């Protein structure tokens, strides 16, 4: 009797697991559906893409991908995205890592205040400074230049980079750096040979987060660029003007624009949490 | 860093090397103070210069169409901005957008993160699928939703509505704000899931088990153990999402352009259209400052809510 009851309890639990698992899969598929549908549509002809009702089965075509340069110079925009994202990430890291090193290992009374103040610059809504930045850029001839975007992106991501590098450096015992000093290492050697190798993983995810944020940024890129320096976010926005049905091509361009970041994100989701929450959730 | 433990340890070996080590530490400490300054200086310039320009522009008459007419007008720009019919709409739309998206992402985020915390087949893949929308750029998510999913003729939603015998909804003309809320919620839900999911993993399993053995039901477990454990991560999600949601721009820019009328115009879009579409720099600057004040009021309360826990960790 007892045995039977325990078995049924076990079975009930297993049934629960199966039901909850199915539910979780269902929710995940619903949330992922728009991305799946975008990828699917990118393999349709423009006529199939506009079919009513929407079709799940069709003859796939690579036409959109081969013609991607026809409506707009895709690679020009993609190259702008690459240059701007990597440029601002590299410059940002070169400024953020020394700051984080100093704050993590030579803490002063003001360190915590400085960190919180840096975070507070993120709370400045971009529209609050849109007008002066636009006019300054116009006067300096920096509108629609990659340099302009690199500067803006470096500034808006700097607080996050400092924060993230700081939390990773905090985990390295001071003694290790002191041992390096014992061996007569200079400041540069200490950072280059000891600190950076020890925090490789953390810094890599800092770089990744910065790349993702730059790649997807869509306020400054839409307002400060027109065509010459416009990144992919702006290219996609140009599809919003209703000058014909280009949905299959829109899907193909979007898929190409999002794929690298999506894959980056999948691989680094665990490490990203720390950067995204400023270290408040681990 | 005055004296290091190494200093005293090394002293017993040789005074010479000990001195050089503490010397290096001191030099490093001195140099390192300057290593913070580039970041601080840059961010200071980034805050102060444009912001003071915004303040200045907001006090003068400044329209790009009449660049020579730059008289001081006092608070006139603020008066015009605050009494403009767009302001009321922009304000309530901003609050509606932030509030609705916060509510949707937090409630669904908590439920989903509790759900995927159970063990089941393919857990890793499910997590990856769930957080994917976060990595999609805003202009893409806006256009995919508008043209492929919510389109009244060929959209997937229209097909589902037709399948159930209902009349397809023209989302962007009938419920434009709801459409924007759906898109933004979809884009931000993964952020909440990602943070809450991570927090769920540090939930005390033994405590849960003990409570279960004491006869606590799933609802009691959730309410008395899980929810309190998630309080801090929820606060963090609220803080960070609010910062970004107050300035939602690309989703509106690419789908509705703020319309029809002012129905989907939030403060960010209103200021943009005043500055770059109507060229009224003075009024846009006044609006920009109002947005800054609003964000700071929100930030003040939010940082008090979670800010302390950000730095008190170590």
XYZ file of C-alpha atoms in Angstrom:
596
model
C 0.000 0.000 0.000
C 2.749 2.361 1.031
C 4.772 1.246 -1.945
C 1.923 1.976 -4.308
C 1.446 5.452 -2.924
C 5.112 6.313 -3.310
C 5.109 5.087 -6.857
C 2.123 7.180 -7.761
C 3.775 10.195 -6.173
C 6.882 9.555 -8.244
C 4.814 9.135 -11.357
C 2.899 12.248 -10.633
C 6.184 14.120 -10.306
C 7.405 12.736 -13.585
C 4.174 13.715 -15.263
C 4.596 17.190 -13.786
C 8.103 17.445 -15.182
C 6.933 16.429 -18.624
C 4.049 18.898 -18.552
C 6.215 21.774 -17.293
C 8.901 20.915 -19.830
C 6.363 20.976 -22.627
C 5.010 24.281 -21.389
C 8.529 25.749 -21.230
C 9.218 24.597 -24.781
C 5.928 26.091 -25.928
C 6.702 29.472 -24.360
C 10.246 29.457 -25.779
C 9.001 28.667 -29.286
C 6.387 31.446 -29.135
C 9.002 33.968 -28.021
C 11.479 32.815 -30.646
C 8.842 32.681 -33.382
C 9.373 36.201 -34.812
C 13.065 35.456 -35.351
C 12.263 32.079 -36.891
C 9.694 33.721 -39.147
C 12.163 36.398 -40.211
C 14.735 33.757 -41.194
C 12.052 31.729 -42.986
C 10.778 34.763 -44.898
C 14.291 35.586 -46.036
C 14.186 32.410 -48.163
C 10.855 33.269 -49.813
C 10.258 35.138 -53.041
C 8.695 38.581 -52.574
C 5.387 37.139 -53.800
C 5.470 34.261 -51.301
C 6.405 36.692 -48.561
C 3.212 38.628 -49.120
C 0.959 35.594 -49.595
C -2.312 35.414 -47.673
C -2.431 33.365 -45.523
C 1.300 33.312 -44.740
C 2.915 30.142 -45.966
C 4.950 27.734 -43.885
C 5.862 25.571 -46.872
C 7.239 27.036 -50.086
C 10.057 26.608 -52.557
C 13.035 28.209 -50.860
C 15.198 30.605 -52.803
C 18.540 32.251 -52.158
C 17.571 35.105 -54.469
C 17.256 37.635 -51.637
C 20.721 36.932 -50.381
C 22.324 37.107 -53.795
C 20.479 40.319 -54.612
C 21.104 41.908 -51.265
C 23.362 44.536 -52.765
C 20.856 45.534 -55.384
C 18.505 47.747 -53.403
C 21.208 49.101 -51.149
C 24.905 48.668 -50.775
C 24.665 46.154 -47.917
C 28.383 45.657 -47.392
C 28.981 49.375 -47.097
C 26.595 49.529 -44.124
C 27.898 46.313 -42.610
C 31.451 47.618 -42.813
C 30.362 50.820 -41.049
C 28.844 48.724 -38.257
C 32.046 46.718 -37.931
C 34.326 49.766 -37.895
C 32.197 51.727 -35.456
C 31.580 48.813 -33.054
C 35.169 47.609 -32.957
C 36.626 51.122 -33.009
C 34.662 52.350 -30.018
C 35.126 49.065 -28.141
C 38.920 49.145 -28.542
C 39.197 52.802 -27.548
C 36.746 52.271 -24.699
C 38.727 49.330 -23.327
C 41.956 51.318 -23.476
C 40.365 53.998 -21.297
C 38.280 51.727 -19.057
C 40.841 49.062 -18.113
C 43.355 51.462 -16.494
C 40.518 53.176 -14.617
C 39.124 49.868 -13.402
C 42.621 48.700 -12.392
C 43.152 51.796 -10.324
C 39.746 51.619 -8.663
C 39.959 47.900 -7.932
C 43.484 47.794 -6.502
C 44.125 51.285 -5.171
C 40.790 52.123 -3.698
C 40.353 55.578 -2.222
C 37.526 57.244 -0.325
C 36.086 58.524 -3.557
C 36.129 55.276 -5.556
C 32.570 54.170 -4.751
C 31.174 57.640 -5.358
C 32.996 57.838 -8.675
C 31.603 54.480 -9.752
C 28.054 55.468 -8.870
C 28.489 58.814 -10.604
C 29.661 57.041 -13.767
C 26.539 54.900 -13.652
C 24.435 58.023 -13.263
C 25.699 59.380 -16.607
C 23.823 56.469 -18.171
C 20.624 57.964 -16.812
C 20.955 61.071 -18.908
C 18.361 60.541 -21.646
C 19.993 60.947 -25.065
C 17.279 63.381 -26.219
C 18.422 65.757 -23.500
C 21.688 66.286 -25.345
C 20.571 65.488 -28.895
C 20.314 69.134 -30.000
C 23.757 70.341 -28.850
C 25.494 67.180 -30.057
C 23.807 67.506 -33.436
C 24.795 71.171 -33.747
C 28.351 70.582 -32.484
C 28.761 67.737 -34.961
C 27.381 69.929 -37.718
C 29.844 72.727 -36.943
C 32.781 70.331 -36.730
C 31.816 68.479 -39.894
C 31.314 65.264 -37.951
C 27.738 64.565 -38.990
C 27.565 61.314 -40.932
C 31.130 60.316 -40.076
C 32.253 57.074 -38.506
C 34.571 59.002 -36.173
C 31.574 60.857 -34.750
C 29.722 57.638 -33.963
C 32.864 56.059 -32.487
C 33.204 58.995 -30.073
C 29.553 58.859 -29.009
C 29.529 55.081 -28.573
C 32.740 55.146 -26.569
C 31.221 57.707 -24.209
C 27.893 55.974 -23.737
C 29.475 52.566 -23.118
C 32.407 53.704 -20.995
C 30.542 53.504 -17.653
C 29.460 49.923 -18.366
C 32.975 48.902 -19.381
C 34.541 50.417 -16.260
C 31.938 48.771 -14.049
C 32.351 45.378 -15.620
C 36.156 45.408 -15.650
C 36.070 46.663 -12.054
C 33.946 43.750 -10.828
C 36.206 41.247 -12.593
C 39.414 42.831 -11.255
C 37.931 42.801 -7.751
C 37.999 39.016 -7.840
C 41.758 38.858 -8.358
C 43.636 38.666 -5.061
C 45.892 41.672 -4.482
C 48.676 39.339 -3.384
C 49.179 38.122 -6.929
C 49.943 41.626 -8.122
C 52.177 42.230 -5.123
C 54.133 39.101 -5.950
C 54.701 40.482 -9.426
C 55.999 43.691 -7.885
C 58.359 41.645 -5.705
C 59.829 40.305 -8.909
C 60.418 43.870 -9.958
C 57.622 44.150 -12.484
C 56.787 47.666 -13.588
C 53.224 48.957 -13.658
C 52.841 48.181 -17.330
C 54.286 44.702 -16.965
C 52.065 44.092 -13.969
C 48.964 44.947 -15.968
C 50.036 43.377 -19.239
C 51.616 40.153 -17.956
C 49.640 39.435 -14.786
C 46.335 41.264 -14.620
C 45.127 40.912 -18.212
C 45.887 37.185 -18.558
C 44.160 36.506 -15.226
C 40.987 38.337 -16.194
C 40.849 37.215 -19.827
C 37.372 35.701 -19.555
C 35.860 38.699 -17.824
C 37.415 41.208 -20.187
C 36.318 39.140 -23.168
C 32.714 39.359 -22.031
C 33.134 43.096 -21.442
C 34.307 43.461 -25.041
C 31.425 41.319 -26.228
C 28.799 43.324 -24.376
C 30.218 46.555 -25.760
C 30.174 45.143 -29.290
C 26.553 44.037 -28.896
C 25.448 47.414 -27.533
C 27.248 49.324 -30.310
C 26.020 47.017 -33.058
C 22.387 47.438 -31.988
C 22.456 51.115 -30.988
C 19.670 52.926 -32.803
C 19.240 56.439 -31.442
C 22.465 58.169 -32.334
C 23.008 56.133 -35.481
C 19.589 57.195 -36.813
C 20.035 60.845 -35.870
C 23.682 61.493 -36.677
C 24.186 59.541 -39.884
C 22.611 59.741 -43.321
C 24.364 57.390 -45.731
C 28.129 57.703 -45.705
C 28.659 56.471 -42.161
C 25.279 54.817 -41.581
C 25.506 51.412 -39.870
C 23.136 48.475 -40.311
C 20.546 49.821 -37.849
C 20.040 52.799 -40.177
C 19.991 50.625 -43.297
C 17.173 48.537 -41.829
C 15.288 51.677 -40.814
C 15.354 52.755 -44.467
C 13.107 49.781 -45.230
C 10.334 51.433 -43.212
C 9.504 53.779 -46.074
C 6.714 52.124 -48.052
C 8.235 52.262 -51.525
C 7.163 48.759 -52.509
C 7.072 45.373 -50.930
C 10.572 44.355 -50.025
C 9.752 42.094 -47.099
C 11.714 39.074 -48.210
C 14.715 41.295 -48.816
C 14.103 43.121 -45.527
C 14.127 39.707 -43.837
C 17.328 38.656 -45.567
C 19.128 41.890 -44.678
C 17.827 41.677 -41.106
C 18.927 38.070 -40.762
C 22.424 38.941 -41.927
C 22.535 41.995 -39.672
C 21.463 40.108 -36.557
C 23.134 36.733 -37.046
C 26.634 37.588 -35.769
C 25.344 39.291 -32.628
C 22.784 36.564 -31.988
C 25.496 33.915 -32.106
C 27.816 36.027 -29.925
C 24.986 36.429 -27.459
C 24.160 32.727 -27.297
C 27.726 31.871 -26.412
C 28.149 34.530 -23.782
C 24.729 34.758 -22.129
C 26.026 33.696 -18.707
C 28.790 36.295 -18.554
C 26.580 39.045 -19.946
C 24.350 39.069 -16.880
C 27.032 40.677 -14.761
C 27.634 43.502 -17.206
C 23.962 44.068 -17.901
C 23.089 44.330 -14.229
C 26.198 46.317 -13.254
C 27.263 43.392 -11.089
C 24.126 43.482 -8.972
C 22.946 40.036 -10.078
C 25.327 37.112 -10.245
C 47.859 51.562 0.082
C 50.261 52.536 2.894
C 51.982 49.295 3.825
C 51.488 45.955 2.219
C 51.771 42.679 4.116
C 54.536 41.852 1.676
C 56.477 44.826 2.848
C 56.956 43.474 6.349
C 57.449 39.942 5.050
C 60.114 40.981 2.622
C 61.874 43.128 5.185
C 63.185 40.094 7.017
C 64.801 38.859 3.835
C 66.477 42.007 2.695
C 65.850 45.648 3.396
C 66.852 46.553 -0.091
C 64.279 44.585 -2.058
C 61.585 45.397 0.491
C 62.107 49.057 -0.038
C 61.963 48.709 -3.796
C 58.737 46.696 -3.583
C 56.965 49.204 -1.397
C 58.476 51.859 -3.603
C 56.907 50.268 -6.651
C 53.586 49.934 -4.842
C 53.700 53.603 -3.898
C 54.646 54.659 -7.391
C 51.884 52.495 -8.804
C 49.383 53.975 -6.391
C 50.446 57.452 -7.427
C 50.338 56.716 -11.136
C 47.085 54.808 -10.846
C 45.346 57.872 -9.497
C 45.871 59.436 -12.909
C 44.599 56.330 -14.643
C 41.057 57.104 -13.515
C 41.182 60.650 -14.808
C 40.710 59.997 -18.552
C 37.419 58.189 -17.847
C 36.241 60.777 -15.352
C 37.300 63.699 -17.516
C 35.637 62.321 -20.644
C 32.392 61.548 -18.856
C 32.442 64.936 -17.155
C 32.833 66.705 -20.499
C 30.154 64.452 -21.975
C 27.749 65.466 -19.234
C 28.587 69.116 -18.711
C 29.193 70.548 -22.191
C 26.070 69.372 -24.033
C 23.893 69.799 -20.978
C 24.912 73.403 -20.423
C 24.401 74.043 -24.123
C 20.919 72.573 -23.808
C 20.219 74.891 -20.899
C 21.489 77.891 -22.864
C 19.502 77.022 -26.019
C 16.375 76.526 -23.955
C 16.545 80.149 -22.819
C 16.951 81.773 -26.247
C 14.870 81.968 -29.375
C 16.642 79.583 -31.734
C 15.090 78.196 -34.888
C 17.352 76.762 -37.558
C 15.127 78.309 -40.211
C 15.786 81.791 -38.799
C 19.339 81.430 -37.502
C 19.933 85.148 -36.959
C 17.032 85.738 -34.626
C 18.560 84.643 -31.299
C 17.084 86.823 -28.591
C 16.908 85.864 -24.933
C 13.364 84.788 -24.163
C 13.555 83.554 -20.594
C 11.221 80.666 -19.901
C 9.094 81.202 -23.002
C 10.326 77.949 -24.632
C 9.313 75.992 -21.535
C 5.919 77.628 -21.574
C 5.423 76.734 -25.245
C 6.669 73.207 -24.758
C 4.575 72.533 -21.672
C 1.404 73.976 -23.207
C 1.947 72.312 -26.603
C -0.698 69.688 -27.241
C 2.101 67.221 -27.939
C 3.460 67.497 -24.407
C 0.468 66.030 -22.596
C 0.286 63.220 -25.113
C 4.055 62.656 -25.022
C 4.079 62.570 -21.257
C 1.208 60.119 -20.862
C 2.493 57.952 -23.709
C 5.923 57.798 -22.090
C 4.460 56.754 -18.751
C 2.085 54.293 -20.406
C 4.886 52.717 -22.424
C 7.287 52.433 -19.480
C 4.596 51.209 -17.087
C 3.035 48.655 -19.402
C 6.348 47.219 -20.599
C 7.680 47.002 -17.029
C 4.540 45.216 -15.876
C 4.524 42.756 -18.778
C 8.235 41.951 -18.682
C 8.396 41.552 -14.886
C 5.283 39.378 -14.545
C 6.105 37.179 -17.535
C 9.808 37.253 -16.650
C 9.191 35.912 -13.141
C 6.788 33.221 -14.350
C 9.063 32.087 -17.159
C 12.228 32.069 -15.064
C 10.465 29.944 -12.408
C 9.232 27.648 -15.154
C 12.608 27.075 -16.803
C 14.311 26.590 -13.460
C 12.769 23.102 -13.292
C 14.699 20.241 -14.810
C 13.425 19.180 -18.204
C 14.670 17.936 -21.528
C 16.402 20.549 -23.654
C 16.683 23.180 -20.910
C 19.777 24.765 -22.451
C 18.163 25.209 -25.852
C 15.008 26.656 -24.293
C 17.079 29.262 -22.452
C 18.909 30.250 -25.619
C 15.608 30.610 -27.506
C 14.085 32.667 -24.690
C 16.822 35.287 -24.545
C 17.364 35.584 -28.302
C 15.141 38.649 -28.922
C 17.474 40.690 -26.722
C 20.185 40.519 -29.371
C 17.975 41.718 -32.224
C 18.518 45.367 -33.117
C 15.498 47.627 -32.393
C 14.960 48.632 -36.015
C 14.797 44.967 -37.055
C 12.376 43.919 -34.334
C 10.138 46.886 -35.124
C 9.962 46.176 -38.868
C 9.664 42.409 -38.530
C 6.745 42.824 -36.156
C 5.115 45.492 -38.264
C 5.415 43.852 -41.679
C 5.583 40.119 -41.040
C 3.539 39.581 -37.888
C 1.077 42.418 -37.247
C 0.342 43.269 -40.886
C -3.465 43.324 -41.342
C -3.412 41.411 -44.645
C -0.468 39.070 -44.839
C 0.672 39.023 -41.210
C 0.788 35.923 -39.052
C -1.589 37.450 -36.506
C -4.113 38.190 -39.242
C -3.920 34.537 -40.308
C -4.543 33.368 -36.732
C -7.490 35.768 -36.375
C -8.941 34.572 -39.699
C -8.431 30.938 -38.695
C -10.612 31.495 -35.644
C -13.173 33.311 -37.765
C -12.374 36.778 -36.419
C -11.816 39.943 -38.374
C -8.039 40.649 -38.645
C -6.961 43.690 -36.655
C -5.138 46.588 -38.269
C -2.904 47.030 -35.234
C -1.025 50.141 -36.251
C -4.105 52.184 -37.099
C -6.551 50.804 -34.530
C -4.283 50.159 -31.515
C -0.976 51.811 -32.415
C 0.237 52.202 -28.832
C -0.594 48.606 -28.000
C 1.401 47.499 -31.036
C 4.417 49.482 -29.840
C 4.028 48.051 -26.335
C 3.944 44.509 -27.747
C 7.113 45.073 -29.781
C 9.047 46.706 -26.950
C 7.905 44.095 -24.426
C 9.042 41.321 -26.755
C 12.425 42.996 -27.076
C 12.888 43.535 -23.317
C 11.327 40.363 -21.884
C 14.558 38.399 -22.486
C 16.488 40.898 -20.387
C 14.200 40.247 -17.421
C 14.335 36.487 -18.037
C 18.131 36.518 -18.288
C 18.601 38.325 -14.966
C 15.837 36.523 -13.072
C 16.917 33.132 -14.418
C 20.424 33.750 -13.116
C 19.043 34.812 -9.757
C 16.859 31.687 -9.589
C 19.949 29.525 -9.754
C 21.137 30.834 -6.396
C 17.825 29.977 -4.745
C 18.330 27.845 -1.635
C 17.186 24.391 -2.764
C 17.395 22.815 0.720
C 15.137 25.464 2.152
C 12.635 24.797 -0.622
C 12.805 21.071 0.005
C 12.363 21.572 3.754
C 9.353 23.803 3.220
C 7.875 21.267 0.816
C 8.280 18.496 3.389
C 6.527 20.715 5.906
C 3.567 20.649 3.566
C 3.921 23.985 1.798
C 2.137 24.044 -1.538
C 3.691 25.363 -4.754
C 1.904 28.703 -4.394
C 3.133 29.160 -0.793
C 6.660 28.224 -1.876
C 6.536 30.755 -4.660
C 5.073 33.522 -2.532
C 7.138 33.075 0.628
C 10.487 31.852 -0.714
C 10.924 32.510 -4.443
C 9.421 35.972 -4.661
C 11.407 37.460 -1.729
C 14.563 35.939 -3.218
C 13.805 37.655 -6.533
C 13.060 41.043 -4.967
C 16.520 42.470 -5.565
C 16.960 41.246 -9.147
C 13.458 42.543 -9.912
C 14.495 45.946 -8.556
C 17.576 45.862 -10.788
C 15.462 44.970 -13.812
C 13.072 47.832 -13.017
C 15.944 50.294 -12.684
C 17.767 49.395 -15.886
C 14.652 48.913 -18.001
C 13.257 52.264 -16.855
C 16.432 54.033 -17.934
C 16.162 52.579 -21.422
C 12.375 52.620 -21.786
C 12.181 56.341 -20.990
C 14.144 56.941 -24.202
C 12.516 54.452 -26.569
C 12.994 55.903 -30.028
C 13.881 53.536 -32.863
C 10.763 51.377 -32.502
C 8.533 54.438 -32.905
C 10.697 56.045 -35.582
C 10.539 52.978 -37.849
C 6.901 51.971 -37.356
C 4.495 54.828 -36.663
C 6.568 57.996 -36.773
C 4.731 59.053 -33.621
C 1.315 58.870 -35.231
C -1.475 58.699 -35.981
C -1.659 62.216 -34.554
C 0.239 62.088 -31.275
C -0.985 58.621 -30.372
C 2.433 56.987 -30.230
C 4.578 60.059 -29.597
C 6.621 59.728 -26.432
C 8.797 62.482 -24.998
C 11.912 61.271 -26.812
C 10.155 61.274 -30.164
C 8.448 64.607 -29.484
C 11.764 66.324 -28.798
C 13.324 64.706 -31.846
C 10.534 65.926 -34.090
C 10.684 69.432 -32.632
C 14.426 69.683 -33.185
C 15.114 67.838 -36.412
C 11.757 68.065 -38.180
C 10.539 71.510 -37.106
C 14.009 72.944 -36.476
C 12.889 74.653 -33.257
C 16.094 74.193 -31.273
C 14.964 76.385 -28.397
C 11.773 74.492 -27.722
C 13.401 71.109 -28.273
C 16.093 72.058 -25.762
C 13.470 73.012 -23.209
C 11.844 69.631 -23.822
C 15.201 67.886 -23.551
C 15.793 69.430 -20.149
C 12.349 68.400 -18.989
C 13.184 64.850 -20.090
C 16.451 65.024 -18.149
C 14.663 66.225 -15.021
C 12.070 63.484 -15.401
C 14.746 60.814 -15.837
C 16.608 62.100 -12.814
C 13.530 62.065 -10.623
C 12.960 58.462 -11.683
C 16.638 57.629 -11.249
C 16.728 59.190 -7.784
C 14.089 56.820 -6.491
C 15.393 53.849 -8.436
C 18.971 54.253 -7.248
C 17.761 54.548 -3.682
C 15.888 51.335 -4.321
C 18.865 49.361 -5.583
C 21.901 51.628 -5.771
C 23.150 50.789 -2.303
C 23.294 47.098 -3.052
C 25.328 47.779 -6.183
C 28.448 48.872 -4.310
C 27.947 47.278 -0.903
C 28.558 43.826 -2.288
C 32.220 43.476 -1.536
